[in-house]
Amino acid sequence: MYNFKILDFEGPLDLLLHLIKEDKMDIMNIEIVSLTNQYLSYIENMESLNIVVASEYLTLASELIYLKSRYLLPSDKKDEEDEEFINAKENLINRLIEYKNYKEMTGVFKELEEKRQEVFTKVPSSLKEYETNSVKVSDDITLDDLLKAFSKYLERKKYLEPLSTKVTTREMSVEERSYEIRTLLKTRKKVEFFDLFDNISKPYVVITFLSILEMAKNKEFVITQENNFDKIYCEVA
């Protein structure tokens, strides 16, 4: 669609608003005679420059001429059709106010558009290449399952600790703890996972947990759980 534009004015109402602003008129009380003269002078200057004036500009020009002629009628004749003149003038003012509001909102939207241009987006893409499968400790249990269960176990044990304890430091390696677990399983064949943590001191818990993972990895036993939230067992394969 082609927008006719005279210099920097988009449409006759835009030109009219400019003239009102230049003359510092009150838009609610425009001076019809002065405004009409300026508008017609502007149109005539455009024609003298061989610029084709769009019909919408000429339509408003005829409307202004009508209002000017009604305003300049002698008082005795003006009274007869005064209401018609007032209605026509109010209609023009309402159109000017409405256009002014739209124009101001256009400025706001333009500012928002400029801010939006600073934001870059992209279409959703597949993240499957970044997926990591849960590490399986056994056919039934993943490492995540084991860690969640163990975390809940420690939370329960925390409330069962005595108010005062005497801790004796005992250094132990993964190899030593694995040997102890191996010996236990030779006798019992199947041990509940949490029964292996007979001491809940931090070094002992860490060493025991690492030993269990290492032994499961080496398939010295399997870790099983029949149903979710059931007890977890370490069982000789």
Coordinates of N, CA and C in Angstrom, one line a residue, residues 2 31 43 48-49 52 147 170:
Y2 N 0.5 2.2 -0.9 CA 1.4 3.4 -1.0 C 0.9 4.5 -0.1
E31 N -8.5 27.9 16.2 CA -8.9 29.2 15.5 C -9.1 28.8 14.0
I43 N -0.9 24.0 1.1 CA -1.3 23.2 -0.1 C -0.9 23.9 -1.4
S48 N 2.5 24.7 -6.3 CA 3.4 25.6 -7.0 C 4.7 24.9 -7.3
L49 N 5.1 23.9 -6.5 CA 6.3 23.1 -6.7 C 6.1 21.9 -7.5
V52 N 2.1 16.7 -6.7 CA 0.7 16.3 -6.7 C 0.2 16.1 -5.3
L147 N 22.1 -43.1 45.1 CA 22.4 -41.9 45.8 C 21.2 -41.3 46.5
R170 N 40.0 -43.7 62.6 CA 40.6 -45.0 62.1 C 40.7 -44.8 60.6

